[in-house]
XYZ file of C-alpha atoms in Angstrom:
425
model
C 27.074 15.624 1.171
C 26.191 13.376 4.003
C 24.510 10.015 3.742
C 24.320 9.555 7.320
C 20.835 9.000 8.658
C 19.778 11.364 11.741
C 20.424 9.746 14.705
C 17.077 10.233 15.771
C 15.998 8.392 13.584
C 18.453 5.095 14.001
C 17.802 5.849 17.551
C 13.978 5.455 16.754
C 14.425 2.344 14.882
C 16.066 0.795 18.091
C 12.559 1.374 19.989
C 10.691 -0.045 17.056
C 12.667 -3.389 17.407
C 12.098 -3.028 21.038
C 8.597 -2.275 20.775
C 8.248 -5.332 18.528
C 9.922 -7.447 20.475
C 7.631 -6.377 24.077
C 4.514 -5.933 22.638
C 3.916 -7.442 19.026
C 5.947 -10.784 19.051
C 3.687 -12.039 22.033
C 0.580 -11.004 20.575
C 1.796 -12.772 17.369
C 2.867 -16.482 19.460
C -0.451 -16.033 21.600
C -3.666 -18.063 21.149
C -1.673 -19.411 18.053
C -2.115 -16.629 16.158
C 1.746 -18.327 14.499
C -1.148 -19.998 11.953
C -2.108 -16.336 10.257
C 1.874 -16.196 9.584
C 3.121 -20.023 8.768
C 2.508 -22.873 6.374
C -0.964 -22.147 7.229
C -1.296 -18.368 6.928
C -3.383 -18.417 3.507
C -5.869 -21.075 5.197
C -5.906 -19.263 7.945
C -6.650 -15.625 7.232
C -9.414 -16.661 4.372
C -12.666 -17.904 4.868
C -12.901 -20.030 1.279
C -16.725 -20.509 1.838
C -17.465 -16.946 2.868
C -16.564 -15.801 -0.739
C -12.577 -15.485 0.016
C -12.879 -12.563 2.590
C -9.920 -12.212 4.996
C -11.381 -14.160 8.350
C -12.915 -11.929 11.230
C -10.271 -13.347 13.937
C -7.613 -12.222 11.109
C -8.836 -8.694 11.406
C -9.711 -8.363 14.774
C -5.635 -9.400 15.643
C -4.285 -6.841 13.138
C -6.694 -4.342 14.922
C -5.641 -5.051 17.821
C -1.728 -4.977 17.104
C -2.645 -1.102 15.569
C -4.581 -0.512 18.541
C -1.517 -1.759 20.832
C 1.170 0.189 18.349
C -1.244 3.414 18.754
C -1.291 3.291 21.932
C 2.540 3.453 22.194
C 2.558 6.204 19.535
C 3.891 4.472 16.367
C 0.986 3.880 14.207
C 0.294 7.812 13.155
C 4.272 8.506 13.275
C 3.801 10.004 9.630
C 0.933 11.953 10.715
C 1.155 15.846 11.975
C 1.429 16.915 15.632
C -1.951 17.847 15.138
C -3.201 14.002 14.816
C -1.572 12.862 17.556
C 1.392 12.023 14.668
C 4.906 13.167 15.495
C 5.121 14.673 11.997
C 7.532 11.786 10.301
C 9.009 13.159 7.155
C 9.157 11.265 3.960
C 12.897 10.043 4.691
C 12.217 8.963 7.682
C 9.199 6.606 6.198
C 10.854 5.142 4.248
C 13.715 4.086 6.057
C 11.434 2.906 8.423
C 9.179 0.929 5.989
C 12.554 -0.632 4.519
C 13.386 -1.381 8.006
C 10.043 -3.178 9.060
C 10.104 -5.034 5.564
C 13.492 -6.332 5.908
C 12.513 -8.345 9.475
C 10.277 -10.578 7.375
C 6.856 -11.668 7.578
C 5.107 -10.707 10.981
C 2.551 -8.763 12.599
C 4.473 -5.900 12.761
C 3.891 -5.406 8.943
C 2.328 -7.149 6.747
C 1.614 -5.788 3.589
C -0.779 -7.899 1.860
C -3.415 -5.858 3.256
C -1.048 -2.530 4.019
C -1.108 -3.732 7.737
C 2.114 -2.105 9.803
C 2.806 -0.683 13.513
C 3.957 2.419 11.310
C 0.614 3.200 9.060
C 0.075 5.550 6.354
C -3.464 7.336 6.843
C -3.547 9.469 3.937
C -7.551 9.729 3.766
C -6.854 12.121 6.986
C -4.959 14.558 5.041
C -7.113 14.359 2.149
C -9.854 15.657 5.049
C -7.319 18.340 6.218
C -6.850 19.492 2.806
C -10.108 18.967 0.831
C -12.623 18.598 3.513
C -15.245 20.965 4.401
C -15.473 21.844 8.276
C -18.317 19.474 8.375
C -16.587 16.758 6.828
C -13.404 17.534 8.840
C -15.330 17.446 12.051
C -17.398 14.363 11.564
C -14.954 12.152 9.747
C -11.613 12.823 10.945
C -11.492 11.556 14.798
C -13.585 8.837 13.715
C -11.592 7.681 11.160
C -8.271 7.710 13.480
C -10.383 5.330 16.261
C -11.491 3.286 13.538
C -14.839 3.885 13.762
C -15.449 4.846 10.040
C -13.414 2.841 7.377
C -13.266 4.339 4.013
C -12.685 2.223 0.394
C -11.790 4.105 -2.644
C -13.874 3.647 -5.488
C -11.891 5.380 -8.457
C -11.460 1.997 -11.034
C -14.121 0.871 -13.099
C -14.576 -2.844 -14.561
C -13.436 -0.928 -18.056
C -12.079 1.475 -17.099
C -8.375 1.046 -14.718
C -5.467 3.415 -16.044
C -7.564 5.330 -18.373
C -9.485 6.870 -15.206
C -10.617 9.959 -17.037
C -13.055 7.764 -19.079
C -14.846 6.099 -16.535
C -18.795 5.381 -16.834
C -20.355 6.093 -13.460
C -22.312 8.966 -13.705
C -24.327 11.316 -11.333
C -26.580 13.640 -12.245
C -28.141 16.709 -9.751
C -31.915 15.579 -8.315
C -33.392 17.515 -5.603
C -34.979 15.639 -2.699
C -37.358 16.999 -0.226
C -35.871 20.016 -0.814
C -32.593 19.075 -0.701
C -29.726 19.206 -3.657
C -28.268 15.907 -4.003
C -26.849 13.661 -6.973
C -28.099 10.467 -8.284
C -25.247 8.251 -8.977
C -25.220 5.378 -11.137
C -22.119 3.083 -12.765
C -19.674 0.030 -11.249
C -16.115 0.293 -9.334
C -13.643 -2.605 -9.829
C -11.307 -3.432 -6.564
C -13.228 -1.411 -4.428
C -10.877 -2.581 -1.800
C -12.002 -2.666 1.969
C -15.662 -2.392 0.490
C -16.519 -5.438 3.299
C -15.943 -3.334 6.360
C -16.424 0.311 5.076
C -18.552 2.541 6.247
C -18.042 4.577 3.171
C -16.902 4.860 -0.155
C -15.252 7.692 -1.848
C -16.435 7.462 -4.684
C -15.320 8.939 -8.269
C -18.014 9.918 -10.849
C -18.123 12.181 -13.921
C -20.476 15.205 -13.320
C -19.636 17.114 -16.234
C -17.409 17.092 -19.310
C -16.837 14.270 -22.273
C -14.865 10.912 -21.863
C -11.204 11.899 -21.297
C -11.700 15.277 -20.121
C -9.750 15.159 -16.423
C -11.965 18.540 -15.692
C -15.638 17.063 -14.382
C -14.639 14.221 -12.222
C -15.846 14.607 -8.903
C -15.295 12.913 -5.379
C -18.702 12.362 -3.406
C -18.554 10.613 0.340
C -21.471 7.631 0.005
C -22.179 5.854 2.992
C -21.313 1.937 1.837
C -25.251 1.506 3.419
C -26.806 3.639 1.512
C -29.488 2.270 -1.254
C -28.836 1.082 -4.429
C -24.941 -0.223 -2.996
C -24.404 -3.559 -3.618
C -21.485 -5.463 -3.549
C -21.789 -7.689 -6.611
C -18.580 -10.200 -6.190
C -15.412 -10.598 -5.010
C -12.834 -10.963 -7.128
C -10.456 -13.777 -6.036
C -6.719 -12.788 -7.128
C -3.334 -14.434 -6.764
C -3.185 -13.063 -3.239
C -5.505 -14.651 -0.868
C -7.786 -13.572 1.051
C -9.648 -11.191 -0.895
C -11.693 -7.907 -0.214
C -11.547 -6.150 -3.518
C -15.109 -6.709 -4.759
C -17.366 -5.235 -7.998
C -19.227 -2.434 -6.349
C -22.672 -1.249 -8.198
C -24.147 1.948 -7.715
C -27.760 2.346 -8.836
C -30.076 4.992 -8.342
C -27.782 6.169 -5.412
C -28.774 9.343 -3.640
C -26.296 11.915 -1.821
C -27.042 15.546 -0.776
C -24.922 18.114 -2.038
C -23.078 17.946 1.423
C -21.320 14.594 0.332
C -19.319 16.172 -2.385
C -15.871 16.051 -1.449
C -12.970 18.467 -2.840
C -13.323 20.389 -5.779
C -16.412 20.594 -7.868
C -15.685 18.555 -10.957
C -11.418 18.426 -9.896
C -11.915 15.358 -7.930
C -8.773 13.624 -9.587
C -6.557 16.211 -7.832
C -8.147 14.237 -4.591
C -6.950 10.776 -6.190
C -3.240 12.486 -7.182
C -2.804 13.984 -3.718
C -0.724 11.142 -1.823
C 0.243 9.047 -4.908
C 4.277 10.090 -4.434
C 4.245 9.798 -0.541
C 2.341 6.281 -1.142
C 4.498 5.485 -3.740
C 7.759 6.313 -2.328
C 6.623 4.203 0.992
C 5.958 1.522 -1.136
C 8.804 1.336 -2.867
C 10.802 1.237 0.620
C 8.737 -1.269 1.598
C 9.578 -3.760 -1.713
C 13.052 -2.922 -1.360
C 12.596 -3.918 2.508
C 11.705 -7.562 1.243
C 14.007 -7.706 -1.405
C 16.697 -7.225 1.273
C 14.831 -10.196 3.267
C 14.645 -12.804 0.261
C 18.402 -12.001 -0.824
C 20.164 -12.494 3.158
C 17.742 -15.564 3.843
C 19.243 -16.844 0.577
C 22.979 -16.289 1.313
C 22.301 -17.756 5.096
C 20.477 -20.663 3.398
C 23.593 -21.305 0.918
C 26.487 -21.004 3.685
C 24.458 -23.697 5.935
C 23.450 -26.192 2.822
C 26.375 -28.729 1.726
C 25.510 -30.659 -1.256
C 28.005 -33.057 -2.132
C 29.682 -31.994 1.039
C 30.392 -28.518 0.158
C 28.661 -25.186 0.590
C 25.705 -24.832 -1.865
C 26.941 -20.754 -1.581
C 30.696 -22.122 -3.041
C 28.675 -22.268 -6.720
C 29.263 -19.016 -8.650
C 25.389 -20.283 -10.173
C 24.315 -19.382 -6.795
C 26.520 -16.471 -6.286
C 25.873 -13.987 -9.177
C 22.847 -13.422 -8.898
C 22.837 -13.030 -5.519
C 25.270 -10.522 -6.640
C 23.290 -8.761 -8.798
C 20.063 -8.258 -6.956
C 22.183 -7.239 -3.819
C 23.895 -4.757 -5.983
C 20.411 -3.819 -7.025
C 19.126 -3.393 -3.723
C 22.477 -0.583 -2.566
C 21.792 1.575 -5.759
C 18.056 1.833 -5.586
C 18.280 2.416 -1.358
C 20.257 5.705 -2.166
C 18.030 6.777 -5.271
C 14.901 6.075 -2.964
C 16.547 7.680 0.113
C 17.751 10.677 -2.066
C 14.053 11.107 -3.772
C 12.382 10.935 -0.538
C 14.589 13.679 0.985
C 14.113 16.127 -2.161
C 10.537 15.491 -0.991
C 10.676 16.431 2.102
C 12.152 19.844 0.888
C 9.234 20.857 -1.684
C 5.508 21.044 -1.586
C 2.917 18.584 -2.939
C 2.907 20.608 -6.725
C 6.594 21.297 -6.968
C 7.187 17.211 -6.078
C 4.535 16.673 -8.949
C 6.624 18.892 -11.464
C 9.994 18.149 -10.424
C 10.568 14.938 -9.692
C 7.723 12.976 -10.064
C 10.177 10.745 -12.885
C 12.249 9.604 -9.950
C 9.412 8.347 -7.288
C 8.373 6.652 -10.164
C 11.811 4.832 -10.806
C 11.734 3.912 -7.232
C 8.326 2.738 -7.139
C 8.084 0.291 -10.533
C 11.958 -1.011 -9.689
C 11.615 -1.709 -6.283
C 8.644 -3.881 -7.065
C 9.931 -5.702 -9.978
C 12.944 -5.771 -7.664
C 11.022 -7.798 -4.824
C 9.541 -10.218 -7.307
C 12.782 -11.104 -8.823
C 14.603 -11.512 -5.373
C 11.602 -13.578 -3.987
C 11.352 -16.078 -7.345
C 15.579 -16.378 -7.094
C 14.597 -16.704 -2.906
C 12.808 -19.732 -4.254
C 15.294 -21.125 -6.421
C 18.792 -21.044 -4.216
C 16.200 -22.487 -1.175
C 15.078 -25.485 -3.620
C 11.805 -27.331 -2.523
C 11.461 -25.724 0.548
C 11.506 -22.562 -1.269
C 8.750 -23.386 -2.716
C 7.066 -24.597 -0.406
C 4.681 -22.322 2.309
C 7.398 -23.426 4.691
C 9.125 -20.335 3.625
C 7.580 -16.860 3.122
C 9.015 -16.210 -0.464
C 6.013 -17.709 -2.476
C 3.883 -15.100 0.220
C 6.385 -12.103 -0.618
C 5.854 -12.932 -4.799
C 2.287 -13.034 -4.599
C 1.885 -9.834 -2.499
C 4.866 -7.672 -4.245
C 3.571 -9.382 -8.228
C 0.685 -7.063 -7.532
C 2.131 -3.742 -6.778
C 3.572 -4.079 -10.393
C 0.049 -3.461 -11.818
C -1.594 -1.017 -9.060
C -0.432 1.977 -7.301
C 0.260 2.904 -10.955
C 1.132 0.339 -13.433
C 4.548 -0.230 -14.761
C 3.511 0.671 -17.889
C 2.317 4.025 -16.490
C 5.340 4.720 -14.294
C 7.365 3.955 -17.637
C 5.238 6.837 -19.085
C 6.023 8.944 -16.545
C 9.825 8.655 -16.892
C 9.591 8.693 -20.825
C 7.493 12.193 -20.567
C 10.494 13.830 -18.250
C 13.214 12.154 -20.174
C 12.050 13.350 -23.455
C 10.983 16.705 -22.509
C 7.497 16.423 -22.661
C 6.896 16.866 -18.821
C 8.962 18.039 -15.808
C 11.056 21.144 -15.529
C 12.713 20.457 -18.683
C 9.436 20.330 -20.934
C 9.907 21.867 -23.980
């Protein structure tokens, strides 16, 4: 049994940091571009009167810092040989999301919007793998170049973890001669929906509410009639771009379904434990942030003329959370190599339990660290000074999607008990 990381990869995190330090940091201090990451990053990076979308020179900088990060080969590091990816395995991710995490808020990664110099891309797979040569020939290069954006449209306004009951509907209706579907419902957090140039978008086509057979995928063009973006919904995370997305009267051609007729969901499960895994690295990665920043802070702070970090209040549960952080580092490490030695279905069947003890942990994890973050650093912890109240608000999120806690708790209860996984009986 060895825990030692390939030194490939600790060799590749060394040009990361470099690369950060040549190329990112000075696109970060430049033109002030400091403001979209200190006291006065939520101003910033939101335009209040433009309905709470995330400011154009916001997204034109992060573009730029992928297009700069691309260029060096690190953005599509996850992504086969055959993307211009160097085929990064699911160990390596997540040691490297941990990694860009645990340097703290920058524009090397910030995940309030899933920003990072290392992306995930997982609509290009779902092209590889569910695509039809058309699709794959028109979407994928484009997508890579960032010429099409895709949103997601899979929740409904009632309908979130119970997706197999959604309402939007389409129907077949042949126009001039072509088959198509008519398409008519709402999508809740639709998120992107502002710049996309399309939306994946899930609607029943056959079946009864609850059935996960008849749920299909169709590719509709965000311009296409009868789209409207009907609000944006301002959260606890500013700025916003997850808006209420109606769909009436919609017309696609047959051409736009995408994946399986009526097995569409399989298109919604097909990343969820890569994402998931990633994501957990990447709370764990700020957990590890908030918890040193607090033990620096409390050796350098003397109230009544002694270290604040001399107070066993302060030190326990620093204690705890940084025991925390060691034990779920080797379960996530350990889940993402198993990973990395099955396919897609047998990661579904076999361990799907443990990416989701990684995943609902690691955020709850982050919170925690972040809100105690805020309490050993006093006022200024508070305060936007200090990038913990940023870290809670992003990380408080992740506990509700990606998979709820509640439905990651299901997951584990169903392989505990028996009811799922290779021990179902």
């Amino acid at each position: 049994m060895d825990f030692n990381l390939p030194q490939e990869l600790t060799d590749y995190l060394a040009e990361l940091d470099q690369f950060i330090e040549q190329k990112i940091r000075p696109l970060e201090q430049k033109d002030d571009n400091i403001r979209f990451f200190d006291h006065r990053r939520e101003w910033a990076r939101t335009d209040f009167e433009g309905g709470g979308l995330p400011r154009k020179e916001w997204e034109a900088l992060l573009k730029e810092a992928r297009r700069v990060a691309d260029e060096a080969g690190h953005l599509r590091f996850p992504l086969p040989a055959e993307f211009g990816g160097k085929d990064g395995s699911n160990l390596a991710m997540t040691v490297i999301r941990e990694h860009l995490a645990a340097r703290g808020l920058g524009l090397h990664n910030d995940l309030q919007n899933e920003h990072s110099i290392v992306a995930n891309n997982p609509f290009v797979l779902l092209f590889r793998d569910f695509g039809t040569k058309e699709q794959y020939a028109e979407f994928v290069d484009k997508m890579l170049n960032e010429e099409y954006q895709l949103a997601f449209g899979l929740t409904e306004p009632d309908h979130g973890s119970d997706a197999t009951h959604m309402e939007t509907r389409a129907v077949p209706e042949k126009r001039d001669g072509v088959d198509g579907w008519l398409v008519n419902g709402e999508k809740m957090w639709t998120t992107g929906m502002h710049t996309a140039t399309h939306c994946v978008t899930f609607v029943r086509t056959s079946g009864k509410d609850g059935d996960a057979k008849g749920i299909t995928a169709l590719i509709v063009p965000s311009d296409a009639a009868g789209v409207k973006v009907e609000e944006y919904l301002w959260t606890f995370n500013m700025p916003t771009d997850h808006p209420r997305v109606s769909f009436t009267n919609v017309w696609v051609p047959d051409s736009a379904v995408f994946g399986p007729m009526d097995g569409g969901l399989a298109i919604a499960q097909h990343f969820v434990h890569e994402n998931r895994i990633r994501q957990a690295a990447s709370s764990l990665g700020a957990a590890d942030y908030c918890i040193r920043e607090s033990v620096k802070y409390a050796r350098e702070r003397k109230p009544f003329g002694q270290e604040l970090a001399r107070n066993q209040g302060i030190q326990f549960p620093m204690v705890e959370l940084a025991t925390q952080v060691e034990m779920l580092r080797l379960l996530i490490r350990k889940t993402a190599w198993e990973m990395d030695q099955m396919s897609k279905p047998e990661v579904a069947k076999q361990i799907s339990d443990k990416v989701a003890m990684c995943n609902y942990w690691s955020n709850r994890l982050c919170c925690e660290a972040a809100d105690q973050a805020m309490q050993v650093h006093g006022g200024i912890g508070y305060s936007r000074h200090k990038p913990f109240e940023h870290i809670y608000r992003h990380h408080r999120r992740y506990r509700i999607t990606e998979g709820s806690e509640e439905i990651q708790k299901r997951k584990v209860g169903a392989f505990l008990f028996g009811y799922l996984g290779p021990n179902k009986h």
